[in-house]
PDB file of C-alpha atoms in Angstrom:
ATOM      1  CA  MET A 230       1.070   9.052  11.021  1.00 93.00           C
ATOM      2  CA  LYS A 231      -0.749   6.411   8.908  1.00 92.00           C
ATOM      3  CA  LEU A 232      -1.563   6.679   5.116  1.00 94.00           C
ATOM      4  CA  LEU A 233      -3.780   4.331   3.342  1.00 94.00           C
ATOM      5  CA  TYR A 234      -2.852   4.996  -0.343  1.00 95.00           C
ATOM      6  CA  ALA A 235      -5.362   3.579  -3.050  1.00 95.00           C
ATOM      7  CA  ASN A 236      -4.914   3.555  -6.892  1.00 94.00           C
ATOM      8  CA  ARG A 237      -5.940   1.569  -9.652  1.00 93.00           C
ATOM      9  CA  THR A 238      -2.518  -0.279 -10.380  1.00 90.00           C
ATOM     10  CA  PRO A 239       1.153   0.010  -8.752  1.00 89.00           C
ATOM     11  CA  SER A 240       1.996   2.181 -11.726  1.00 88.00           C
ATOM     12  CA  ASP A 241      -0.732   4.728 -10.892  1.00 91.00           C
ATOM     13  CA  THR A 242       0.998   5.150  -7.473  1.00 91.00           C
ATOM     14  CA  LEU A 243       2.631   8.883  -7.411  1.00 93.00           C
ATOM     15  CA  LEU A 244       5.361   9.185  -5.058  1.00 93.00           C
ATOM     16  CA  LEU A 245       5.825   5.560  -4.583  1.00 92.00           C
ATOM     17  CA  SER A 246       9.653   5.353  -4.025  1.00 89.00           C
ATOM     18  CA  GLU A 247       9.589   8.517  -1.737  1.00 93.00           C
ATOM     19  CA  LEU A 248       6.868   7.351   0.223  1.00 94.00           C
ATOM     20  CA  HIS A 249       8.261   3.643   0.781  1.00 92.00           C
ATOM     21  CA  GLU A 250      11.757   5.351   1.593  1.00 92.00           C
ATOM     22  CA  LEU A 251      10.351   7.494   4.106  1.00 94.00           C
ATOM     23  CA  GLN A 252       8.429   4.539   5.765  1.00 93.00           C
ATOM     24  CA  ARG A 253      11.686   2.761   5.720  1.00 91.00           C
ATOM     25  CA  LYS A 254      13.796   5.495   7.206  1.00 95.00           C
ATOM     26  CA  HIS A 255      11.141   6.415  10.054  1.00 96.00           C
ATOM     27  CA  PRO A 256       8.953   3.065  10.798  1.00 93.00           C
ATOM     28  CA  GLN A 257       7.847   4.396  13.955  1.00 95.00           C
ATOM     29  CA  GLN A 258       6.446   7.739  12.715  1.00 96.00           C
ATOM     30  CA  LEU A 259       5.128   6.641   9.165  1.00 95.00           C
ATOM     31  CA  GLU A 260       3.163   3.591   8.124  1.00 93.00           C
ATOM     32  CA  VAL A 261       1.819   3.400   4.433  1.00 93.00           C
ATOM     33  CA  ARG A 262      -0.438   1.030   3.278  1.00 92.00           C
ATOM     34  CA  PHE A 263      -0.579   0.823  -0.544  1.00 92.00           C
ATOM     35  CA  LEU A 264      -4.055  -0.405  -1.921  1.00 92.00           C
ATOM     36  CA  VAL A 265      -4.636  -1.094  -5.500  1.00 92.00           C
ATOM     37  CA  GLU A 266      -7.623  -2.184  -7.535  1.00 91.00           C
ATOM     38  CA  GLN A 267      -5.913  -4.576  -9.911  1.00 87.00           C
ATOM     39  CA  HIS A 268      -2.256  -5.398 -10.859  1.00 74.00           C
ATOM     40  CA  ALA A 269      -0.949  -4.424 -14.071  1.00 65.00           C
ATOM     41  CA  GLN A 270      -0.384  -7.747 -16.190  1.00 58.00           C
ATOM     42  CA  ASN A 271       2.141  -6.047 -18.330  1.00 52.00           C
ATOM     43  CA  GLU A 272       4.313  -5.079 -15.463  1.00 51.00           C
ATOM     44  CA  GLN A 273       7.591  -7.346 -15.511  1.00 42.00           C
ATOM     45  CA  SER A 274       8.417  -6.733 -11.902  1.00 41.00           C
ATOM     46  CA  THR A 275       4.835  -7.617 -10.431  1.00 40.00           C
ATOM     47  CA  GLN A 276       4.366 -11.005  -9.083  1.00 41.00           C
ATOM     48  CA  THR A 277       1.220 -12.257  -7.309  1.00 39.00           C
ATOM     49  CA  TYR A 278       1.819 -14.103  -4.148  1.00 37.00           C
ATOM     50  CA  ASN A 279      -1.802 -14.718  -3.251  1.00 44.00           C
ATOM     51  CA  SER A 280      -5.187 -13.311  -4.182  1.00 47.00           C
ATOM     52  CA  ASN A 281      -4.881 -10.449  -1.982  1.00 58.00           C
ATOM     53  CA  ASP A 282      -1.144  -9.224  -2.369  1.00 62.00           C
ATOM     54  CA  VAL A 283       0.688  -8.106  -5.153  1.00 67.00           C
ATOM     55  CA  ARG A 284       4.508  -7.105  -4.634  1.00 67.00           C
ATOM     56  CA  LYS A 285       6.426  -4.800  -7.005  1.00 67.00           C
ATOM     57  CA  ASP A 286      10.107  -4.770  -5.993  1.00 66.00           C
ATOM     58  CA  ASP A 287      10.114  -4.984  -2.294  1.00 76.00           C
ATOM     59  CA  ILE A 288       6.515  -3.065  -1.804  1.00 85.00           C
ATOM     60  CA  THR A 289       3.503  -4.996  -1.039  1.00 86.00           C
ATOM     61  CA  PHE A 290       0.230  -3.755  -2.518  1.00 88.00           C
ATOM     62  CA  ILE A 291      -2.912  -5.042  -1.162  1.00 88.00           C
ATOM     63  CA  LEU A 292      -5.717  -5.814  -3.730  1.00 89.00           C
ATOM     64  CA  GLY A 293      -8.883  -4.266  -3.186  1.00 88.00           C
ATOM     65  CA  ARG A 294     -10.972  -0.999  -3.185  1.00 88.00           C
ATOM     66  CA  PRO A 295     -11.094   1.401  -0.279  1.00 89.00           C
ATOM     67  CA  CYS A 296     -13.938   0.585   2.016  1.00 89.00           C
ATOM     68  CA  ALA A 297     -15.015   0.636   5.656  1.00 89.00           C
ATOM     69  CA  GLU A 298     -13.363  -2.736   6.632  1.00 87.00           C
ATOM     70  CA  THR A 299     -10.170  -1.830   4.962  1.00 85.00           C
ATOM     71  CA  ILE A 300     -10.058   1.391   6.962  1.00 86.00           C
ATOM     72  CA  ARG A 301     -10.856  -0.145  10.023  1.00 85.00           C
ATOM     73  CA  GLY A 302      -8.318  -3.071   9.791  1.00 84.00           C
ATOM     74  CA  PHE A 303      -5.501  -0.350   9.303  1.00 85.00           C
ATOM     75  CA  LEU A 304      -6.502   2.830  11.479  1.00 82.00           C
ATOM     76  CA  PRO A 305      -6.819   2.517  15.282  1.00 79.00           C
ATOM     77  CA  SER A 306     -10.179   2.808  16.837  1.00 78.00           C
ATOM     78  CA  PRO A 307     -11.025   6.672  17.606  1.00 79.00           C
ATOM     79  CA  PHE A 308     -11.706   5.311  21.112  1.00 77.00           C
ATOM     80  CA  GLU A 309      -8.420   4.096  21.805  1.00 65.00           C
ATOM     81  CA  PRO A 310      -6.242   6.098  24.215  1.00 60.00           C
TER      82      PRO A 310
END
């Protein structure tokens, strides 16, 4: 199962630690990609590594909004066997 989870900031992500833990325990069954519009400047644990990624603790957030390109880059083609 693949989940593209979009929020405004990392702090707005509900069930973040639970989803991350499930993904860590079951990497063959679950892949979660966390997408955020902006990183919160006031979050002490947030560091920007480049213009597209934000890390909070050991979770990577991709900066951007959901769009066709983001979805195509994450989900398999419907025509793949």
